[in-house]
Amino acid sequence: MICLARSWLEKGIAVDVKQQSSQPLEIYDRHVFSQSRVYRAHAVNHLAYGVSSTPRATQMPFPVVVDRAEGVHITDVDGNTYLDYGLGYGPLLLGHTPKPVLEALQHELSKGLRTASIHRGEARLADLIAELVPSGAQSAFVSSGSEAIQLALRIARAATGRNTIAKFRANYHGWFDNLHVANTIGNDGAATIGQDPDASQSVVLFDWGCVDGLADRLDTRFAAVIVEPAAINAGCFGPPDGFLQALRDITSRLGIVLIFDEVITGFRLALGGAQQRYGVTPDLSVLGKALGAGLPIGAVSGHREVMQVIASGRLLHRGTFNGNPVSIGAGIACLETLKAEQATLYPRIDRIGSAIAVHVNAEAKAHGAPIFAQNVGPCVQLFAGVTHMDGMAGLPKIDRSLILCLTSKLLQQGIYTLPRGLMYVSSVHTDDDLAFTKQAISTAIDHFMQGLHANR
Ligand SMILES: Cc1ncc(COP(=O)(O)O)c(C=O)c1O
């Protein structure tokens, strides 16, 4: 078994498309990807890099082309079926085909597209957010998480009359130049070529989870502190005790707007998001992903005092597709479903997330495998190259190419994770799915170790 990811990753995230599409089929354990290979060979002609978001090309042993999905299963163009823990990069908290959401979409479509018009759904969704999210008294809608982040920064600057923004290392806040920096530990710079180096001049970096020094370095130049309250993108780290409260106390004292980026954690770690789970309420929350149940949406939701700059009409909030009825309809159906099912849904997805992490660690230990998993509720991160993780300081020790090998082995066992080892549990994963997952994890780790030994 050859681990191909290493040579690819040595070149950075970019995978050599020609090399990838000419790999011999022998390396694939179980699934054949012939139609995905045909698609990819064609797609790269006119579709830049053959994907619409660069990380999608990193999937191993091959980026599968999805044909259809139902519940929590996806089927690719070769007819392979996978139990999905990628959930469309997170939005599909209710799975791929939630009945109330599909019905709401059909209802909206039957009334025409009405894009960029005012309609009744927008206020209804804002009402629901105000009811469910502690900081959510008033909302403004956009079409993605990245856009919502930018709107939140603009609101914070307008509300304070200040400019400087505090960002934490290894937190991800979307792909726009100003905050697309310090996304990984060890690189405080831009995440990609082509970014404007001046765009992040007003951004000051801090270490996530560290309270020491925060009070000394934050002052009245700062408009906002933006933070992932649970650092899911870095590898599913829950906030250390007292961290979020310290942020709350210091920002309140200095008149700085505290922004929780709840694009992943919103409606997922609890109905009211991470702020409900950890009991700390920010001034502004950025929402996205699960809010739209699979449709594109983003929102900034905040206290009235801070939102006043936008509520008064003084701050320009623009966007052709903002508040489009289809995404809003999906959002309403999604939040109403979550509200109705909350009593059983949240304990179940937390339990399944924990059970997966526990099983990975038990199997890793039994096989002597350099694999470790940790979870924050229904978000599970698989690491390779390490056997434990002591906070973010441990991140430089992980082997990202080995994670691709591990997720490749899982894919071959019918488990679809995000290539970088992140797994999301949905409301429609069952205990039978968990049993299947555990079995697949055991086999995948076994195959992973065989590959590792064969490569030595
Ligand atoms: C925490 C966080 N913030 C913001 C974003 C950007 O959201 P979008 O991809 O919808 O632009 C993401 C996307 O993964 C995210 O994880």
mmCIF file with all atom_site columns, N, CA, C and O in Angstrom, residues 60-90:
data_model
loop_
_atom_site.group_PDB
_atom_site.id
_atom_site.type_symbol
_atom_site.label_atom_id
_atom_site.label_alt_id
_atom_site.label_comp_id
_atom_site.label_asym_id
_atom_site.label_entity_id
_atom_site.label_seq_id
_atom_site.pdbx_PDB_ins_code
_atom_site.Cartn_x
_atom_site.Cartn_y
_atom_site.Cartn_z
_atom_site.occupancy
_atom_site.B_iso_or_equiv
_atom_site.pdbx_formal_charge
_atom_site.auth_seq_id
_atom_site.auth_comp_id
_atom_site.auth_asym_id
_atom_site.auth_atom_id
_atom_site.pdbx_PDB_model_num
ATOM 1   N N  . MET A 1 60 ? -8.552  12.002 -0.848  1.00 0.00 ? 60 MET A N  1
ATOM 2   C CA . MET A 1 60 ? -7.801  10.814 -1.228  1.00 0.00 ? 60 MET A CA 1
ATOM 3   C C  . MET A 1 60 ? -8.674  9.568  -1.059  1.00 0.00 ? 60 MET A C  1
ATOM 4   O O  . MET A 1 60 ? -9.501  9.547  -0.156  1.00 0.00 ? 60 MET A O  1
ATOM 5   N N  . PRO A 1 61 ? -8.512  8.494  -1.823  1.00 0.00 ? 61 PRO A N  1
ATOM 6   C CA . PRO A 1 61 ? -7.505  8.356  -2.862  1.00 0.00 ? 61 PRO A CA 1
ATOM 7   C C  . PRO A 1 61 ? -7.860  9.116  -4.131  1.00 0.00 ? 61 PRO A C  1
ATOM 8   O O  . PRO A 1 61 ? -7.027  9.238  -5.016  1.00 0.00 ? 61 PRO A O  1
ATOM 9   N N  . PHE A 1 62 ? -9.091  9.660  -4.185  1.00 0.00 ? 62 PHE A N  1
ATOM 10  C CA . PHE A 1 62 ? -9.473  10.412 -5.373  1.00 0.00 ? 62 PHE A CA 1
ATOM 11  C C  . PHE A 1 62 ? -10.642 11.318 -4.995  1.00 0.00 ? 62 PHE A C  1
ATOM 12  O O  . PHE A 1 62 ? -11.505 10.908 -4.227  1.00 0.00 ? 62 PHE A O  1
ATOM 13  N N  . PRO A 1 63 ? -10.697 12.546 -5.530  1.00 0.00 ? 63 PRO A N  1
ATOM 14  C CA . PRO A 1 63 ? -11.859 13.402 -5.224  1.00 0.00 ? 63 PRO A CA 1
ATOM 15  C C  . PRO A 1 63 ? -13.120 12.822 -5.865  1.00 0.00 ? 63 PRO A C  1
ATOM 16  O O  . PRO A 1 63 ? -13.247 12.825 -7.087  1.00 0.00 ? 63 PRO A O  1
ATOM 17  N N  . VAL A 1 64 ? -14.009 12.307 -5.021  1.00 0.00 ? 64 VAL A N  1
ATOM 18  C CA . VAL A 1 64 ? -15.180 11.626 -5.578  1.00 0.00 ? 64 VAL A CA 1
ATOM 19  C C  . VAL A 1 64 ? -16.185 12.663 -6.085  1.00 0.00 ? 64 VAL A C  1
ATOM 20  O O  . VAL A 1 64 ? -16.346 13.732 -5.509  1.00 0.00 ? 64 VAL A O  1
ATOM 21  N N  . VAL A 1 65 ? -16.841 12.283 -7.165  1.00 0.00 ? 65 VAL A N  1
ATOM 22  C CA . VAL A 1 65 ? -17.856 13.155 -7.768  1.00 0.00 ? 65 VAL A CA 1
ATOM 23  C C  . VAL A 1 65 ? -19.210 12.628 -7.313  1.00 0.00 ? 65 VAL A C  1
ATOM 24  O O  . VAL A 1 65 ? -19.563 11.470 -7.575  1.00 0.00 ? 65 VAL A O  1
ATOM 25  N N  . VAL A 1 66 ? -19.952 13.455 -6.613  1.00 0.00 ? 66 VAL A N  1
ATOM 26  C CA . VAL A 1 66 ? -21.202 12.998 -6.007  1.00 0.00 ? 66 VAL A CA 1
ATOM 27  C C  . VAL A 1 66 ? -22.331 13.072 -7.026  1.00 0.00 ? 66 VAL A C  1
ATOM 28  O O  . VAL A 1 66 ? -22.470 14.045 -7.765  1.00 0.00 ? 66 VAL A O  1
ATOM 29  N N  . ASP A 1 67 ? -23.125 12.018 -7.042  1.00 0.00 ? 67 ASP A N  1
ATOM 30  C CA . ASP A 1 67 ? -24.285 11.978 -7.937  1.00 0.00 ? 67 ASP A CA 1
ATOM 31  C C  . ASP A 1 67 ? -25.545 12.405 -7.200  1.00 0.00 ? 67 ASP A C  1
ATOM 32  O O  . ASP A 1 67 ? -26.306 13.234 -7.670  1.00 0.00 ? 67 ASP A O  1
ATOM 33  N N  . ARG A 1 68 ? -25.750 11.825 -5.996  1.00 0.00 ? 68 ARG A N  1
ATOM 34  C CA . ARG A 1 68 ? -26.974 12.156 -5.258  1.00 0.00 ? 68 ARG A CA 1
ATOM 35  C C  . ARG A 1 68 ? -26.777 11.833 -3.775  1.00 0.00 ? 68 ARG A C  1
ATOM 36  O O  . ARG A 1 68 ? -25.793 11.183 -3.398  1.00 0.00 ? 68 ARG A O  1
ATOM 37  N N  . ALA A 1 69 ? -27.719 12.307 -2.983  1.00 0.00 ? 69 ALA A N  1
ATOM 38  C CA . ALA A 1 69 ? -27.621 12.089 -1.537  1.00 0.00 ? 69 ALA A CA 1
ATOM 39  C C  . ALA A 1 69 ? -29.006 11.929 -0.961  1.00 0.00 ? 69 ALA A C  1
ATOM 40  O O  . ALA A 1 69 ? -29.978 12.478 -1.484  1.00 0.00 ? 69 ALA A O  1
ATOM 41  N N  . GLU A 1 70 ? -29.069 11.164 0.113   1.00 0.00 ? 70 GLU A N  1
ATOM 42  C CA . GLU A 1 70 ? -30.354 11.004 0.799   1.00 0.00 ? 70 GLU A CA 1
ATOM 43  C C  . GLU A 1 70 ? -30.088 10.742 2.280   1.00 0.00 ? 70 GLU A C  1
ATOM 44  O O  . GLU A 1 70 ? -29.230 9.906  2.612   1.00 0.00 ? 70 GLU A O  1
ATOM 45  N N  . GLY A 1 71 ? -30.811 11.437 3.139   1.00 0.00 ? 71 GLY A N  1
ATOM 46  C CA . GLY A 1 71 ? -30.596 11.244 4.577   1.00 0.00 ? 71 GLY A CA 1
ATOM 47  C C  . GLY A 1 71 ? -29.165 11.586 4.927   1.00 0.00 ? 71 GLY A C  1
ATOM 48  O O  . GLY A 1 71 ? -28.740 12.724 4.808   1.00 0.00 ? 71 GLY A O  1
ATOM 49  N N  . VAL A 1 72 ? -28.428 10.550 5.304   1.00 0.00 ? 72 VAL A N  1
ATOM 50  C CA . VAL A 1 72 ? -27.034 10.803 5.681   1.00 0.00 ? 72 VAL A CA 1
ATOM 51  C C  . VAL A 1 72 ? -26.073 10.002 4.791   1.00 0.00 ? 72 VAL A C  1
ATOM 52  O O  . VAL A 1 72 ? -24.917 9.800  5.134   1.00 0.00 ? 72 VAL A O  1
ATOM 53  N N  . HIS A 1 73 ? -26.567 9.590  3.638   1.00 0.00 ? 73 HIS A N  1
ATOM 54  C CA . HIS A 1 73 ? -25.742 8.833  2.694   1.00 0.00 ? 73 HIS A CA 1
ATOM 55  C C  . HIS A 1 73 ? -25.559 9.611  1.390   1.00 0.00 ? 73 HIS A C  1
ATOM 56  O O  . HIS A 1 73 ? -26.490 10.263 0.916   1.00 0.00 ? 73 HIS A O  1
ATOM 57  N N  . ILE A 1 74 ? -24.361 9.491  0.831   1.00 0.00 ? 74 ILE A N  1
ATOM 58  C CA . ILE A 1 74 ? -24.135 10.057 -0.493  1.00 0.00 ? 74 ILE A CA 1
ATOM 59  C C  . ILE A 1 74 ? -23.664 8.954  -1.428  1.00 0.00 ? 74 ILE A C  1
ATOM 60  O O  . ILE A 1 74 ? -23.004 8.005  -1.007  1.00 0.00 ? 74 ILE A O  1
ATOM 61  N N  . THR A 1 75 ? -24.027 9.100  -2.679  1.00 0.00 ? 75 THR A N  1
ATOM 62  C CA . THR A 1 75 ? -23.650 8.118  -3.692  1.00 0.00 ? 75 THR A CA 1
ATOM 63  C C  . THR A 1 75 ? -22.874 8.842  -4.781  1.00 0.00 ? 75 THR A C  1
ATOM 64  O O  . THR A 1 75 ? -23.302 9.907  -5.244  1.00 0.00 ? 75 THR A O  1
ATOM 65  N N  . ASP A 1 76 ? -21.731 8.268  -5.156  1.00 0.00 ? 76 ASP A N  1
ATOM 66  C CA . ASP A 1 76 ? -20.923 8.943  -6.178  1.00 0.00 ? 76 ASP A CA 1
ATOM 67  C C  . ASP A 1 76 ? -21.269 8.420  -7.572  1.00 0.00 ? 76 ASP A C  1
ATOM 68  O O  . ASP A 1 76 ? -22.105 7.515  -7.732  1.00 0.00 ? 76 ASP A O  1
ATOM 69  N N  . VAL A 1 77 ? -20.633 9.004  -8.588  1.00 0.00 ? 77 VAL A N  1
ATOM 70  C CA . VAL A 1 77 ? -20.989 8.664  -9.968  1.00 0.00 ? 77 VAL A CA 1
ATOM 71  C C  . VAL A 1 77 ? -20.565 7.244  -10.349 1.00 0.00 ? 77 VAL A C  1
ATOM 72  O O  . VAL A 1 77 ? -20.968 6.739  -11.396 1.00 0.00 ? 77 VAL A O  1
ATOM 73  N N  . ASP A 1 78 ? -19.763 6.589  -9.494  1.00 0.00 ? 78 ASP A N  1
ATOM 74  C CA . ASP A 1 78 ? -19.423 5.178  -9.721  1.00 0.00 ? 78 ASP A CA 1
ATOM 75  C C  . ASP A 1 78 ? -20.368 4.239  -8.999  1.00 0.00 ? 78 ASP A C  1
ATOM 76  O O  . ASP A 1 78 ? -20.197 3.018  -9.051  1.00 0.00 ? 78 ASP A O  1
ATOM 77  N N  . GLY A 1 79 ? -21.340 4.821  -8.273  1.00 0.00 ? 79 GLY A N  1
ATOM 78  C CA . GLY A 1 79 ? -22.292 3.981  -7.541  1.00 0.00 ? 79 GLY A CA 1
ATOM 79  C C  . GLY A 1 79 ? -21.821 3.611  -6.140  1.00 0.00 ? 79 GLY A C  1
ATOM 80  O O  . GLY A 1 79 ? -22.482 2.849  -5.441  1.00 0.00 ? 79 GLY A O  1
ATOM 81  N N  . ASN A 1 80 ? -20.667 4.133  -5.694  1.00 0.00 ? 80 ASN A N  1
ATOM 82  C CA . ASN A 1 80 ? -20.219 3.892  -4.317  1.00 0.00 ? 80 ASN A CA 1
ATOM 83  C C  . ASN A 1 80 ? -21.071 4.725  -3.366  1.00 0.00 ? 80 ASN A C  1
ATOM 84  O O  . ASN A 1 80 ? -21.319 5.901  -3.632  1.00 0.00 ? 80 ASN A O  1
ATOM 85  N N  . THR A 1 81 ? -21.463 4.100  -2.258  1.00 0.00 ? 81 THR A N  1
ATOM 86  C CA . THR A 1 81 ? -22.266 4.832  -1.273  1.00 0.00 ? 81 THR A CA 1
ATOM 87  C C  . THR A 1 81 ? -21.447 5.031  0.004   1.00 0.00 ? 81 THR A C  1
ATOM 88  O O  . THR A 1 81 ? -20.715 4.137  0.427   1.00 0.00 ? 81 THR A O  1
ATOM 89  N N  . TYR A 1 82 ? -21.561 6.208  0.583   1.00 0.00 ? 82 TYR A N  1
ATOM 90  C CA . TYR A 1 82 ? -20.800 6.541  1.782   1.00 0.00 ? 82 TYR A CA 1
ATOM 91  C C  . TYR A 1 82 ? -21.741 7.050  2.862   1.00 0.00 ? 82 TYR A C  1
ATOM 92  O O  . TYR A 1 82 ? -22.719 7.745  2.578   1.00 0.00 ? 82 TYR A O  1
ATOM 93  N N  . LEU A 1 83 ? -21.387 6.720  4.100   1.00 0.00 ? 83 LEU A N  1
ATOM 94  C CA . LEU A 1 83 ? -22.031 7.354  5.243   1.00 0.00 ? 83 LEU A CA 1
ATOM 95  C C  . LEU A 1 83 ? -21.336 8.699  5.416   1.00 0.00 ? 83 LEU A C  1
ATOM 96  O O  . LEU A 1 83 ? -20.121 8.759  5.598   1.00 0.00 ? 83 LEU A O  1
ATOM 97  N N  . ASP A 1 84 ? -22.102 9.764  5.350   1.00 0.00 ? 84 ASP A N  1
ATOM 98  C CA . ASP A 1 84 ? -21.492 11.092 5.227   1.00 0.00 ? 84 ASP A CA 1
ATOM 99  C C  . ASP A 1 84 ? -21.270 11.771 6.579   1.00 0.00 ? 84 ASP A C  1
ATOM 100 O O  . ASP A 1 84 ? -22.218 12.003 7.334   1.00 0.00 ? 84 ASP A O  1
ATOM 101 N N  . TYR A 1 85 ? -20.007 12.094 6.857   1.00 0.00 ? 85 TYR A N  1
ATOM 102 C CA . TYR A 1 85 ? -19.666 12.934 8.008   1.00 0.00 ? 85 TYR A CA 1
ATOM 103 C C  . TYR A 1 85 ? -19.051 14.257 7.543   1.00 0.00 ? 85 TYR A C  1
ATOM 104 O O  . TYR A 1 85 ? -18.503 14.994 8.348   1.00 0.00 ? 85 TYR A O  1
ATOM 105 N N  . GLY A 1 86 ? -19.123 14.531 6.239   1.00 0.00 ? 86 GLY A N  1
ATOM 106 C CA . GLY A 1 86 ? -18.629 15.815 5.730   1.00 0.00 ? 86 GLY A CA 1
ATOM 107 C C  . GLY A 1 86 ? -19.722 16.873 5.779   1.00 0.00 ? 86 GLY A C  1
ATOM 108 O O  . GLY A 1 86 ? -19.469 18.057 5.996   1.00 0.00 ? 86 GLY A O  1
ATOM 109 N N  . LEU A 1 87 ? -20.967 16.397 5.600   1.00 0.00 ? 87 LEU A N  1
ATOM 110 C CA . LEU A 1 87 ? -22.158 17.260 5.682   1.00 0.00 ? 87 LEU A CA 1
ATOM 111 C C  . LEU A 1 87 ? -22.001 18.574 4.932   1.00 0.00 ? 87 LEU A C  1
ATOM 112 O O  . LEU A 1 87 ? -22.330 19.651 5.436   1.00 0.00 ? 87 LEU A O  1
ATOM 113 N N  . GLY A 1 88 ? -21.444 18.473 3.721   1.00 0.00 ? 88 GLY A N  1
ATOM 114 C CA . GLY A 1 88 ? -21.323 19.667 2.877   1.00 0.00 ? 88 GLY A CA 1
ATOM 115 C C  . GLY A 1 88 ? -20.457 20.744 3.519   1.00 0.00 ? 88 GLY A C  1
ATOM 116 O O  . GLY A 1 88 ? -20.752 21.924 3.379   1.00 0.00 ? 88 GLY A O  1
ATOM 117 N N  . TYR A 1 89 ? -19.411 20.333 4.254   1.00 0.00 ? 89 TYR A N  1
ATOM 118 C CA . TYR A 1 89 ? -18.572 21.254 5.044   1.00 0.00 ? 89 TYR A CA 1
ATOM 119 C C  . TYR A 1 89 ? -19.347 21.854 6.219   1.00 0.00 ? 89 TYR A C  1
ATOM 120 O O  . TYR A 1 89 ? -19.036 22.942 6.682   1.00 0.00 ? 89 TYR A O  1
ATOM 121 N N  . GLY A 1 90 ? -20.376 21.178 6.655   1.00 0.00 ? 90 GLY A N  1
ATOM 122 C CA . GLY A 1 90 ? -21.036 21.576 7.896   1.00 0.00 ? 90 GLY A CA 1
ATOM 123 C C  . GLY A 1 90 ? -22.501 21.950 7.836   1.00 0.00 ? 90 GLY A C  1
ATOM 124 O O  . GLY A 1 90 ? -23.232 21.749 8.808   1.00 0.00 ? 90 GLY A O  1
#
